[in-house]
Amino acid sequence: MNIGWKHAIASVVAVPIVGLFVGWTGLIGIGASGGHWAVTDWFLHWVMRNSVETAALSMEAPPLDDPALLPLAAGHYETACAVCHGSPAQPRSDAVLAMLPPPPDLQAVVPSWTDEQLFQIVQHGVRYTGMPAWPTQVRPDEAWAMAAFLRKLPDMDAAKYYDVSGLHQPPMEGEVSPMPITCESCHGERKLNSGSLIPSLAGQSEAYLLESLRAYAGGRRASGVMGVAVGTLPQEALPDLARYYAGQSRPERPVQSIDAALIERGRELAERGRPQDKIPACLSCHEKPGANPVYPKLSGQAQPYLERQLTLFKDGVRGGTRYHHLMTEAAKYLEEDDIAAASAYFATKAK
Ligand code: HEC
Ligand code: HEC
Ligand code: HEC
């Protein structure tokens, strides 16, 4: 009995010492050139799949069939994912195929994952593989949009991918790489409609645009999509972009039929607020002649975009310019139907 215990304790002490010794000798190969043994490969992927499956058990995907989710995710995919995973417009390069593990062709593997599992991978990344986590963890809606896009990816041909991502077609036969994503790929007025989740920038206050761009670049407004889009630009480019968009005019666009009673409720909220619930009148700041130029214009902005932003403010995760705390306070006590009503009102309000 006594001897048995001694053996057990000796092994518990010896195993880590032997492990440290083998590590110290330098005999464990860490080179990627030889690949993994098939069994290691199988084991690592098995662990990854189990981990993702378990984490996704407690989740339920929001509805993902809204086509407005696709453009923002597709444009981001081209900038942030295609370099490793390839896309319908371009296969993976030899350089990424030499990674260990190589980033898989997502058109082939996506059908083996559920929406919740795709979200889990995209939001949190995969440790030790090069697969990065989403740049911000405070708002899950962007990774859900990516899951919606990935779901559509297996059936997407190059033409459809160019169209939905806003990537420019290569201008000439034989041109190697297509032009990258620009601001216009996502914000071009031609691509926006009354269901968009991407904001219209045309005619927005220049001061607001500039402060917003600086907020994204500095991480004070959380968005993986916009963080990546402005992340590589020099600071000096931002004023020109703000001036350019402020000088455009927002086109009249047909508005989906919105319930007139909802718009009327929104108008009351905008004009009078609801003092008993600590909700201020929106129009005491917005669209008011002579008000602080950093307060954004809301009229003619798409309803789904406005709703999304109000929800982010209400959840306390929106961030923004140095005045964003005013709006966080204004949105704190809004109920879901207030958000729908105020958004319906501003989306249909004449400019
Ligand atoms: C630096 C390269 C790199 C980038 C950039 C990258 N990934 Fe990955 N990704 C990987 C690698 C490597 C794996 C394989 C992980 C594994 O097998 O455990 C992977 C795995 C995945 C998977 C799981 C597929 C499977 O069956 O293993 C999905 C889904 C995915 N990536 C989506 C994305 C999306 C969406 C983006 C952009 C937001 C992205 N990846 C950006 C390298 C990358
Ligand atoms: C991949 C698509 C995509 C690209 C590319 C992109 N944007 Fe955006 N942009 C978005 C989305 C989505 C939002 C909303 C983000 C949020 O929820 O904060 C946004 C928000 C903004 C806002 C905030 C507007 C408001 O009303 O608050 C500004 C300003 C902006 N983008 C400017 C730009 C500029 C300038 C570029 C080019 C350097 C650019 N964007 C590139 C998708 C994109
Ligand atoms: C005290 C002033 C104030 C009041 C009152 C106010 N807002 Fe705001 N609002 C702001 C400021 C400032 C911002 C800009 C936040 C930022 O990005 O820094 C803003 C931003 C917004 C945005 C985001 C716009 C965009 O392009 O992303 C929406 C939507 C909005 N407000 C709706 C409302 C609604 C609806 C009400 C009424 C319930 C309201 N606001 C009341 C000051 C106010």
Tab-separated table of C-alpha atoms and ligand atoms in Angstrom:
chain	number	residue	atom	x	y	z
A	1	MET	CA	0.000	0.000	0.000
A	2	ASN	CA	2.679	2.374	1.177
A	3	ILE	CA	4.897	1.459	-1.798
A	4	GLY	CA	1.921	2.028	-4.196
A	5	TRP	CA	1.471	5.610	-2.921
A	6	LYS	CA	5.157	6.321	-3.238
A	7	HIS	CA	5.071	5.140	-6.865
A	8	ALA	CA	2.074	7.277	-7.641
A	9	ILE	CA	3.639	10.405	-6.136
A	10	ALA	CA	6.937	9.718	-7.895
A	11	SER	CA	5.185	9.459	-11.285
A	12	VAL	CA	3.210	12.677	-10.690
A	13	VAL	CA	6.483	14.473	-9.991
A	14	ALA	CA	8.442	12.739	-12.762
A	15	VAL	CA	6.075	13.301	-15.709
A	16	PRO	CA	6.411	17.115	-15.839
A	17	ILE	CA	10.158	16.861	-15.242
A	18	VAL	CA	10.568	14.466	-18.174
A	19	GLY	CA	8.338	16.769	-20.269
A	20	LEU	CA	10.476	19.793	-19.415
A	21	PHE	CA	13.620	17.808	-20.164
A	22	VAL	CA	12.422	16.739	-23.619
A	23	GLY	CA	11.398	20.337	-24.380
A	24	TRP	CA	14.815	21.549	-23.224
A	25	THR	CA	16.702	19.152	-25.504
A	26	GLY	CA	15.202	20.902	-28.555
A	27	LEU	CA	14.179	17.577	-30.095
A	28	ILE	CA	10.521	18.508	-30.587
A	29	GLY	CA	10.165	19.837	-34.125
A	30	ILE	CA	8.167	23.069	-34.449
A	31	GLY	CA	8.832	23.527	-38.178
A	32	ALA	CA	5.679	23.749	-40.315
A	33	SER	CA	7.330	22.376	-43.462
A	34	GLY	CA	6.722	18.724	-42.693
A	35	GLY	CA	3.050	19.190	-41.815
A	36	HIS	CA	1.417	17.380	-38.897
A	37	TRP	CA	1.263	13.626	-38.614
A	38	ALA	CA	-2.142	12.535	-39.848
A	39	VAL	CA	-3.093	11.579	-36.294
A	40	THR	CA	-2.081	15.002	-34.913
A	41	ASP	CA	-4.009	16.683	-37.690
A	42	TRP	CA	-7.084	14.618	-36.936
A	43	PHE	CA	-6.743	15.180	-33.179
A	44	LEU	CA	-6.354	18.982	-33.398
A	45	HIS	CA	-9.305	19.388	-35.727
A	46	TRP	CA	-11.385	17.043	-33.572
A	47	VAL	CA	-10.624	19.149	-30.471
A	48	MET	CA	-11.446	22.351	-32.374
A	49	ARG	CA	-14.730	20.958	-33.685
A	50	ASN	CA	-15.789	19.712	-30.237
A	51	SER	CA	-14.934	23.035	-28.643
A	52	VAL	CA	-16.933	24.979	-31.232
A	53	GLU	CA	-19.873	22.584	-30.991
A	54	THR	CA	-20.019	22.837	-27.207
A	55	ALA	CA	-19.744	26.643	-27.172
A	56	ALA	CA	-22.508	26.937	-29.786
A	57	LEU	CA	-24.943	24.744	-27.828
A	58	SER	CA	-26.155	27.636	-25.679
A	59	MET	CA	-26.682	30.028	-28.613
A	60	GLU	CA	-29.564	30.760	-30.872
A	61	ALA	CA	-28.962	32.544	-34.154
A	62	PRO	CA	-31.047	35.643	-34.857
A	63	PRO	CA	-32.866	35.586	-38.239
A	64	LEU	CA	-30.114	35.610	-40.868
A	65	ASP	CA	-32.059	35.739	-44.126
A	66	ASP	CA	-32.164	39.571	-44.351
A	67	PRO	CA	-30.264	40.461	-47.573
A	68	ALA	CA	-29.089	43.725	-45.904
A	69	LEU	CA	-26.641	41.637	-43.824
A	70	LEU	CA	-24.686	40.565	-46.904
A	71	PRO	CA	-23.009	43.709	-48.324
A	72	LEU	CA	-21.296	44.790	-45.119
A	73	ALA	CA	-20.098	41.254	-44.415
A	74	ALA	CA	-19.020	40.574	-48.013
A	75	GLY	CA	-16.990	43.804	-48.245
A	76	HIS	CA	-15.338	42.992	-44.948
A	77	TYR	CA	-14.707	39.391	-46.062
A	78	GLU	CA	-12.805	40.640	-49.106
A	79	THR	CA	-10.590	42.919	-46.977
A	80	ALA	CA	-10.098	40.752	-43.901
A	81	CYS	CA	-10.681	37.081	-44.783
A	82	ALA	CA	-10.058	36.456	-48.496
A	83	VAL	CA	-6.297	36.901	-48.068
A	84	CYS	CA	-6.271	33.574	-46.202
A	85	HIS	CA	-9.429	31.755	-47.290
A	86	GLY	CA	-9.665	32.886	-50.913
A	87	SER	CA	-13.003	33.892	-52.423
A	88	PRO	CA	-15.164	33.112	-55.460
A	89	ALA	CA	-13.103	35.830	-57.220
A	90	GLN	CA	-9.685	34.476	-56.289
A	91	PRO	CA	-8.305	31.109	-55.081
A	92	ARG	CA	-6.011	30.814	-52.042
A	93	SER	CA	-2.391	31.721	-52.729
A	94	ASP	CA	0.495	29.221	-52.457
A	95	ALA	CA	1.793	31.259	-49.508
A	96	VAL	CA	-1.280	30.625	-47.356
A	97	LEU	CA	-1.463	26.985	-48.439
A	98	ALA	CA	1.923	26.579	-46.718
A	99	MET	CA	0.428	27.653	-43.376
A	100	LEU	CA	-0.104	24.937	-40.741
A	101	PRO	CA	-2.976	24.306	-40.651
A	102	PRO	CA	-3.746	25.811	-44.071
A	103	PRO	CA	-6.833	28.075	-43.984
A	104	PRO	CA	-9.579	25.917	-45.531
A	105	ASP	CA	-11.538	26.782	-48.677
A	106	LEU	CA	-14.698	28.029	-46.960
A	107	GLN	CA	-16.943	27.349	-49.955
A	108	ALA	CA	-16.246	23.658	-49.328
A	109	VAL	CA	-16.412	23.484	-45.517
A	110	VAL	CA	-19.173	25.943	-44.549
A	111	PRO	CA	-21.995	23.397	-45.058
A	112	SER	CA	-20.511	21.248	-42.267
A	113	TRP	CA	-21.175	23.977	-39.652
A	114	THR	CA	-24.416	25.388	-38.237
A	115	ASP	CA	-25.049	29.161	-38.125
A	116	GLU	CA	-24.270	29.222	-34.399
A	117	GLN	CA	-20.997	27.354	-34.919
A	118	LEU	CA	-19.938	29.711	-37.711
A	119	PHE	CA	-20.688	32.638	-35.389
A	120	GLN	CA	-18.603	31.076	-32.626
A	121	ILE	CA	-15.585	30.615	-34.954
A	122	VAL	CA	-15.859	34.087	-36.493
A	123	GLN	CA	-16.430	35.918	-33.200
A	124	HIS	CA	-13.750	34.145	-31.181
A	125	GLY	CA	-11.235	32.847	-33.724
A	126	VAL	CA	-9.245	29.616	-33.317
A	127	ARG	CA	-6.195	29.600	-31.054
A	128	TYR	CA	-2.781	28.504	-32.458
A	129	THR	CA	-3.956	28.463	-36.077
A	130	GLY	CA	-3.793	32.044	-37.342
A	131	MET	CA	-7.601	32.292	-37.467
A	132	PRO	CA	-8.196	35.689	-35.791
A	133	ALA	CA	-11.042	36.694	-33.449
A	134	TRP	CA	-13.462	39.457	-34.558
A	135	PRO	CA	-11.782	42.820	-33.871
A	136	THR	CA	-14.425	43.864	-31.304
A	137	GLN	CA	-16.141	41.615	-28.784
A	138	VAL	CA	-18.752	44.087	-27.456
A	139	ARG	CA	-21.256	43.760	-30.320
A	140	PRO	CA	-22.107	40.316	-31.701
A	141	ASP	CA	-24.269	41.641	-34.586
A	142	GLU	CA	-21.340	41.982	-37.004
A	143	ALA	CA	-20.177	38.371	-36.608
A	144	TRP	CA	-23.788	37.226	-37.100
A	145	ALA	CA	-23.839	39.189	-40.376
A	146	MET	CA	-20.660	37.336	-41.356
A	147	ALA	CA	-22.317	33.998	-40.506
A	148	ALA	CA	-25.204	35.007	-42.817
A	149	PHE	CA	-22.722	35.755	-45.607
A	150	LEU	CA	-20.770	32.504	-45.072
A	151	ARG	CA	-24.030	30.546	-45.316
A	152	LYS	CA	-24.517	31.984	-48.828
A	153	LEU	CA	-20.871	31.562	-49.865
A	154	PRO	CA	-20.977	27.942	-51.148
A	155	ASP	CA	-23.482	28.895	-53.876
A	156	MET	CA	-21.815	32.164	-54.823
A	157	ASP	CA	-20.059	32.569	-58.181
A	158	ALA	CA	-17.547	35.326	-58.942
A	159	ALA	CA	-20.129	37.630	-60.552
A	160	LYS	CA	-22.426	37.473	-57.532
A	161	TYR	CA	-19.464	37.986	-55.189
A	162	TYR	CA	-18.316	41.098	-57.080
A	163	ASP	CA	-21.837	42.409	-56.929
A	164	VAL	CA	-22.528	41.837	-53.240
A	165	SER	CA	-19.082	42.880	-51.956
A	166	GLY	CA	-18.779	45.962	-54.155
A	167	LEU	CA	-15.409	44.728	-55.382
A	168	HIS	CA	-14.525	46.218	-58.754
A	169	GLN	CA	-14.299	43.787	-61.631
A	170	PRO	CA	-10.750	43.491	-62.967
A	171	PRO	CA	-10.700	46.017	-65.812
A	172	MET	CA	-8.812	43.895	-68.338
A	173	GLU	CA	-8.590	40.284	-69.400
A	174	GLY	CA	-5.564	38.761	-67.636
A	175	GLU	CA	-5.456	41.383	-64.848
A	176	VAL	CA	-4.116	39.530	-61.830
A	177	SER	CA	-5.829	40.956	-58.802
A	178	PRO	CA	-9.051	42.924	-58.698
A	179	MET	CA	-9.061	46.428	-57.214
A	180	PRO	CA	-9.596	46.324	-53.493
A	181	ILE	CA	-12.625	47.399	-51.533
A	182	THR	CA	-13.088	51.159	-51.200
A	183	CYS	CA	-15.477	53.323	-49.151
A	184	GLU	CA	-17.810	53.389	-52.139
A	185	SER	CA	-17.986	49.582	-52.301
A	186	CYS	CA	-20.113	49.771	-49.169
A	187	HIS	CA	-21.345	53.384	-48.921
A	188	GLY	CA	-22.050	54.070	-52.614
A	189	GLU	CA	-25.582	55.560	-52.699
A	190	ARG	CA	-26.424	53.355	-55.667
A	191	LYS	CA	-26.049	50.276	-53.469
A	192	LEU	CA	-28.043	51.561	-50.502
A	193	ASN	CA	-31.782	51.233	-50.055
A	194	SER	CA	-34.393	51.760	-47.367
A	195	GLY	CA	-33.506	48.378	-45.805
A	196	SER	CA	-29.765	49.033	-45.480
A	197	LEU	CA	-27.631	48.455	-42.399
A	198	ILE	CA	-24.875	50.559	-43.955
A	199	PRO	CA	-25.407	54.288	-43.330
A	200	SER	CA	-25.758	56.868	-46.062
A	201	LEU	CA	-22.964	59.429	-45.647
A	202	ALA	CA	-24.137	61.871	-48.308
A	203	GLY	CA	-25.006	65.272	-46.847
A	204	GLN	CA	-24.161	64.215	-43.287
A	205	SER	CA	-22.568	66.874	-41.092
A	206	GLU	CA	-18.852	67.141	-41.921
A	207	ALA	CA	-17.856	67.552	-38.264
A	208	TYR	CA	-19.789	64.426	-37.335
A	209	LEU	CA	-18.261	62.396	-40.189
A	210	LEU	CA	-14.736	63.435	-39.272
A	211	GLU	CA	-15.167	62.753	-35.565
A	212	SER	CA	-16.784	59.396	-36.345
A	213	LEU	CA	-13.909	58.330	-38.592
A	214	ARG	CA	-11.419	59.284	-35.878
A	215	ALA	CA	-13.497	57.368	-33.338
A	216	TYR	CA	-13.386	54.195	-35.457
A	217	ALA	CA	-9.660	54.562	-36.109
A	218	GLY	CA	-8.974	55.108	-32.402
A	219	GLY	CA	-11.216	52.262	-31.245
A	220	ARG	CA	-13.673	54.634	-29.509
A	221	ARG	CA	-16.559	53.436	-31.681
A	222	ALA	CA	-16.718	49.661	-31.851
A	223	SER	CA	-17.054	48.181	-35.337
A	224	GLY	CA	-14.853	45.456	-36.777
A	225	VAL	CA	-16.028	46.396	-40.262
A	226	MET	CA	-15.270	50.122	-40.025
A	227	GLY	CA	-12.219	49.577	-37.820
A	228	VAL	CA	-10.607	47.548	-40.590
A	229	ALA	CA	-11.813	49.962	-43.309
A	230	VAL	CA	-10.163	53.005	-41.695
A	231	GLY	CA	-7.402	51.157	-39.849
A	232	THR	CA	-4.862	51.375	-42.648
A	233	LEU	CA	-5.640	54.940	-43.770
A	234	PRO	CA	-3.302	57.759	-42.761
A	235	GLN	CA	-4.955	60.219	-40.312
A	236	GLU	CA	-4.494	63.001	-42.899
A	237	ALA	CA	-6.902	61.281	-45.292
A	238	LEU	CA	-9.844	61.526	-42.906
A	239	PRO	CA	-10.707	65.261	-43.276
A	240	ASP	CA	-10.838	64.907	-47.080
A	241	LEU	CA	-13.160	61.912	-46.841
A	242	ALA	CA	-15.447	63.750	-44.398
A	243	ARG	CA	-15.552	66.814	-46.660
A	244	TYR	CA	-16.220	64.706	-49.736
A	245	TYR	CA	-19.224	62.904	-48.262
A	246	ALA	CA	-20.638	66.001	-46.517
A	247	GLY	CA	-20.688	67.713	-49.916
A	248	GLN	CA	-22.772	64.979	-51.608
A	249	SER	CA	-26.537	65.119	-51.592
A	250	ARG	CA	-28.609	62.273	-50.244
A	251	PRO	CA	-30.844	61.017	-53.053
A	252	GLU	CA	-34.577	60.666	-52.527
A	253	ARG	CA	-35.195	56.961	-52.341
A	254	PRO	CA	-38.442	55.099	-52.197
A	255	VAL	CA	-39.272	54.172	-48.613
A	256	GLN	CA	-40.830	50.799	-47.785
A	257	SER	CA	-44.378	51.196	-46.643
A	258	ILE	CA	-44.165	51.824	-42.915
A	259	ASP	CA	-47.219	51.793	-40.664
A	260	ALA	CA	-48.484	55.403	-40.379
A	261	ALA	CA	-49.371	54.941	-36.681
A	262	LEU	CA	-45.770	53.911	-35.950
A	263	ILE	CA	-44.422	57.006	-37.715
A	264	GLU	CA	-46.860	59.164	-35.736
A	265	ARG	CA	-45.659	57.650	-32.429
A	266	GLY	CA	-42.104	58.347	-33.521
A	267	ARG	CA	-42.985	61.951	-34.341
A	268	GLU	CA	-44.367	62.485	-30.835
A	269	LEU	CA	-41.234	61.034	-29.300
A	270	ALA	CA	-39.033	63.172	-31.538
A	271	GLU	CA	-40.928	66.393	-30.809
A	272	ARG	CA	-41.802	65.962	-27.153
A	273	GLY	CA	-39.865	62.993	-25.774
A	274	ARG	CA	-41.434	61.261	-22.772
A	275	PRO	CA	-40.343	63.186	-19.675
A	276	GLN	CA	-41.940	60.723	-17.212
A	277	ASP	CA	-39.594	58.017	-18.608
A	278	LYS	CA	-36.583	60.371	-18.820
A	279	ILE	CA	-36.664	60.298	-22.647
A	280	PRO	CA	-35.725	63.697	-24.129
A	281	ALA	CA	-37.179	65.142	-27.332
A	282	CYS	CA	-34.864	63.968	-30.117
A	283	LEU	CA	-35.415	67.190	-32.058
A	284	SER	CA	-34.018	69.239	-29.180
A	285	CYS	CA	-30.587	68.117	-30.465
A	286	HIS	CA	-31.050	66.559	-33.910
A	287	GLU	CA	-31.944	68.492	-37.068
A	288	LYS	CA	-32.124	71.727	-35.104
A	289	PRO	CA	-30.769	74.826	-36.843
A	290	GLY	CA	-27.827	76.247	-34.913
A	291	ALA	CA	-27.258	73.063	-32.875
A	292	ASN	CA	-23.790	71.594	-32.321
A	293	PRO	CA	-22.539	70.498	-35.799
A	294	VAL	CA	-21.329	67.190	-34.352
A	295	TYR	CA	-24.966	66.116	-33.757
A	296	PRO	CA	-25.735	63.940	-36.782
A	297	LYS	CA	-28.559	64.357	-39.271
A	298	LEU	CA	-30.981	61.465	-39.106
A	299	SER	CA	-33.625	62.197	-41.747
A	300	GLY	CA	-33.622	59.911	-44.762
A	301	GLN	CA	-31.283	57.393	-43.070
A	302	ALA	CA	-32.499	53.785	-43.480
A	303	GLN	CA	-34.720	52.530	-40.662
A	304	PRO	CA	-32.750	49.291	-39.985
A	305	TYR	CA	-29.507	51.278	-39.619
A	306	LEU	CA	-31.138	53.731	-37.173
A	307	GLU	CA	-32.647	50.884	-35.152
A	308	ARG	CA	-29.317	49.108	-34.939
A	309	GLN	CA	-27.516	52.245	-33.711
A	310	LEU	CA	-30.218	53.028	-31.132
A	311	THR	CA	-29.979	49.485	-29.805
A	312	LEU	CA	-26.195	49.808	-29.505
A	313	PHE	CA	-26.639	53.106	-27.600
A	314	LYS	CA	-29.236	51.544	-25.332
A	315	ASP	CA	-26.891	48.625	-24.612
A	316	GLY	CA	-24.174	51.132	-23.732
A	317	VAL	CA	-21.695	49.854	-26.370
A	318	ARG	CA	-22.021	52.413	-29.205
A	319	GLY	CA	-19.195	54.868	-28.394
A	320	GLY	CA	-18.508	57.573	-30.980
A	321	THR	CA	-17.553	61.246	-30.887
A	322	ARG	CA	-16.739	63.160	-27.725
A	323	TYR	CA	-20.505	63.823	-27.360
A	324	HIS	CA	-21.628	60.209	-27.574
A	325	HIS	CA	-22.422	60.097	-23.830
A	326	LEU	CA	-25.319	62.530	-24.483
A	327	MET	CA	-26.870	60.040	-26.853
A	328	THR	CA	-26.195	57.063	-24.576
A	329	GLU	CA	-28.164	58.924	-21.915
A	330	ALA	CA	-30.967	59.790	-24.377
A	331	ALA	CA	-31.337	56.135	-25.451
A	332	LYS	CA	-31.090	54.535	-22.015
A	333	TYR	CA	-34.827	54.278	-21.331
A	334	LEU	CA	-36.040	53.639	-24.881
A	335	GLU	CA	-38.113	50.465	-25.212
A	336	GLU	CA	-37.884	48.274	-28.310
A	337	ASP	CA	-41.077	49.777	-29.761
A	338	ASP	CA	-39.800	53.333	-29.103
A	339	ILE	CA	-36.711	52.446	-31.119
A	340	ALA	CA	-38.851	51.133	-33.980
A	341	ALA	CA	-41.097	54.225	-33.863
A	342	ALA	CA	-38.320	56.838	-33.713
A	343	SER	CA	-36.437	55.065	-36.520
A	344	ALA	CA	-39.572	54.900	-38.675
A	345	TYR	CA	-40.136	58.627	-38.136
A	346	PHE	CA	-36.609	59.746	-39.022
A	347	ALA	CA	-36.309	57.325	-41.968
A	348	THR	CA	-39.392	58.875	-43.586
A	349	LYS	CA	-38.872	62.485	-42.438
A	350	ALA	CA	-38.391	64.988	-45.254
A	351	LYS	CA	-34.876	66.388	-45.253
B	1	HEC	C1	-4.348	34.719	-41.175
B	1	HEC	C2	-5.206	33.815	-41.898
B	1	HEC	C3	-6.692	33.851	-41.590
B	1	HEC	C4	-7.544	34.920	-41.682
B	1	HEC	C5	-7.206	36.378	-41.999
B	1	HEC	C6	-8.875	34.399	-41.438
B	1	HEC	N1	-8.813	33.049	-41.198
B	1	HEC	FE1	-10.399	31.800	-40.896
B	1	HEC	N2	-9.142	30.248	-40.567
B	1	HEC	C7	-7.769	30.301	-40.694
B	1	HEC	C8	-7.225	28.995	-40.387
B	1	HEC	C9	-5.761	28.618	-40.397
B	1	HEC	C10	-8.323	28.147	-40.085
B	1	HEC	C11	-8.285	26.655	-39.719
B	1	HEC	C12	-8.499	26.456	-38.233
B	1	HEC	C13	-8.553	24.974	-37.875
B	1	HEC	O1	-8.651	24.134	-38.763
B	1	HEC	O2	-8.531	24.689	-36.679
B	1	HEC	C14	-9.510	28.985	-40.221
B	1	HEC	C15	-10.791	28.510	-40.019
B	1	HEC	C16	-11.940	29.234	-40.307
B	1	HEC	C17	-13.275	28.692	-40.270
B	1	HEC	C18	-13.631	27.241	-39.909
B	1	HEC	C19	-13.504	26.370	-41.125
B	1	HEC	C20	-13.148	24.919	-40.825
B	1	HEC	O3	-13.945	24.026	-41.161
B	1	HEC	O4	-12.066	24.702	-40.233
B	1	HEC	C21	-14.135	29.711	-40.627
B	1	HEC	C22	-15.655	29.635	-40.750
B	1	HEC	C23	-13.321	30.881	-40.870
B	1	HEC	N3	-11.993	30.552	-40.666
B	1	HEC	C24	-13.826	32.121	-41.247
B	1	HEC	C25	-13.035	33.264	-41.384
B	1	HEC	C26	-13.573	34.595	-41.606
B	1	HEC	C27	-15.045	34.939	-41.785
B	1	HEC	C28	-12.505	35.447	-41.634
B	1	HEC	C29	-12.525	36.966	-41.779
B	1	HEC	C30	-13.271	37.687	-40.784
B	1	HEC	C31	-11.307	34.651	-41.450
B	1	HEC	N4	-11.659	33.337	-41.295
B	1	HEC	C32	-10.014	35.170	-41.457
B	1	HEC	C33	-7.018	31.394	-41.065
B	1	HEC	C34	-7.503	32.676	-41.270
B	2	HEC	C1	-17.168	46.675	-45.793
B	2	HEC	C2	-18.109	47.761	-45.830
B	2	HEC	C3	-17.613	49.147	-45.466
B	2	HEC	C4	-16.515	49.821	-45.968
B	2	HEC	C5	-15.481	49.331	-46.946
B	2	HEC	C6	-16.565	51.128	-45.379
B	2	HEC	N1	-17.638	51.240	-44.539
B	2	HEC	FE1	-18.107	52.865	-43.411
B	2	HEC	N2	-19.580	51.800	-42.504
B	2	HEC	C7	-19.925	50.494	-42.776
B	2	HEC	C8	-20.867	50.025	-41.782
B	2	HEC	C9	-21.489	48.641	-41.711
B	2	HEC	C10	-21.071	51.113	-40.888
B	2	HEC	C11	-21.899	51.107	-39.594
B	2	HEC	C12	-20.922	50.718	-38.470
B	2	HEC	C13	-21.456	50.901	-37.084
B	2	HEC	O1	-22.395	50.194	-36.711
B	2	HEC	O2	-20.884	51.743	-36.352
B	2	HEC	C14	-20.268	52.220	-41.383
B	2	HEC	C15	-20.216	53.474	-40.788
B	2	HEC	C16	-19.497	54.547	-41.280
B	2	HEC	C17	-19.559	55.901	-40.748
B	2	HEC	C18	-20.447	56.377	-39.596
B	2	HEC	C19	-21.684	57.042	-40.185
B	2	HEC	C20	-22.739	57.418	-39.184
B	2	HEC	O3	-23.814	57.847	-39.612
B	2	HEC	O4	-22.503	57.278	-37.981
B	2	HEC	C21	-18.691	56.661	-41.495
B	2	HEC	C22	-18.403	58.132	-41.317
B	2	HEC	C23	-18.104	55.770	-42.495
B	2	HEC	N3	-18.618	54.509	-42.339
B	2	HEC	C24	-17.186	56.181	-43.462
B	2	HEC	C25	-16.474	55.293	-44.276
B	2	HEC	C26	-15.346	55.669	-45.106
B	2	HEC	C27	-14.825	57.093	-45.270
B	2	HEC	C28	-14.882	54.527	-45.695
B	2	HEC	C29	-13.668	54.348	-46.602
B	2	HEC	C30	-12.412	54.627	-45.966
B	2	HEC	C31	-15.748	53.448	-45.253
B	2	HEC	N4	-16.695	53.947	-44.395
B	2	HEC	C32	-15.623	52.123	-45.660
B	2	HEC	C33	-19.446	49.743	-43.830
B	2	HEC	C34	-18.294	50.056	-44.553
B	3	HEC	C1	-28.741	65.802	-25.853
B	3	HEC	C2	-28.680	65.703	-27.289
B	3	HEC	C3	-29.342	64.495	-27.940
B	3	HEC	C4	-30.653	64.059	-27.805
B	3	HEC	C5	-31.731	64.643	-26.915
B	3	HEC	C6	-30.787	62.947	-28.712
B	3	HEC	N1	-29.620	62.706	-29.369
B	3	HEC	FE1	-29.279	61.291	-30.766
B	3	HEC	N2	-27.331	61.808	-30.877
B	3	HEC	C7	-26.756	62.838	-30.160
B	3	HEC	C8	-25.334	62.850	-30.438
B	3	HEC	C9	-24.322	63.811	-29.859
B	3	HEC	C10	-25.093	61.816	-31.356
B	3	HEC	C11	-23.752	61.399	-31.965
B	3	HEC	C12	-23.164	60.263	-31.158
B	3	HEC	C13	-21.760	59.946	-31.589
B	3	HEC	O1	-21.569	59.201	-32.569
B	3	HEC	O2	-20.856	60.457	-30.924
B	3	HEC	C14	-26.380	61.182	-31.608
B	3	HEC	C15	-26.538	60.082	-32.452
B	3	HEC	C16	-27.743	59.510	-32.751
B	3	HEC	C17	-27.947	58.423	-33.673
B	3	HEC	C18	-26.860	57.722	-34.510
B	3	HEC	C19	-26.809	58.322	-35.890
B	3	HEC	C20	-25.825	57.674	-36.807
B	3	HEC	O3	-25.705	58.126	-37.949
B	3	HEC	O4	-25.180	56.690	-36.424
B	3	HEC	C21	-29.278	58.129	-33.673
B	3	HEC	C22	-29.990	57.061	-34.494
B	3	HEC	C23	-29.919	59.044	-32.744
B	3	HEC	N3	-28.973	59.864	-32.207
B	3	HEC	C24	-31.280	59.057	-32.483
B	3	HEC	C25	-31.859	59.818	-31.475
B	3	HEC	C26	-33.241	59.674	-31.058
B	3	HEC	C27	-34.241	58.703	-31.676
B	3	HEC	C28	-33.437	60.553	-30.039
B	3	HEC	C29	-34.690	60.780	-29.229
B	3	HEC	C30	-35.213	59.624	-28.535
B	3	HEC	C31	-32.163	61.248	-29.812
B	3	HEC	N4	-31.242	60.773	-30.713
B	3	HEC	C32	-31.948	62.228	-28.870
B	3	HEC	C33	-27.396	63.716	-29.331
B	3	HEC	C34	-28.700	63.627	-28.918
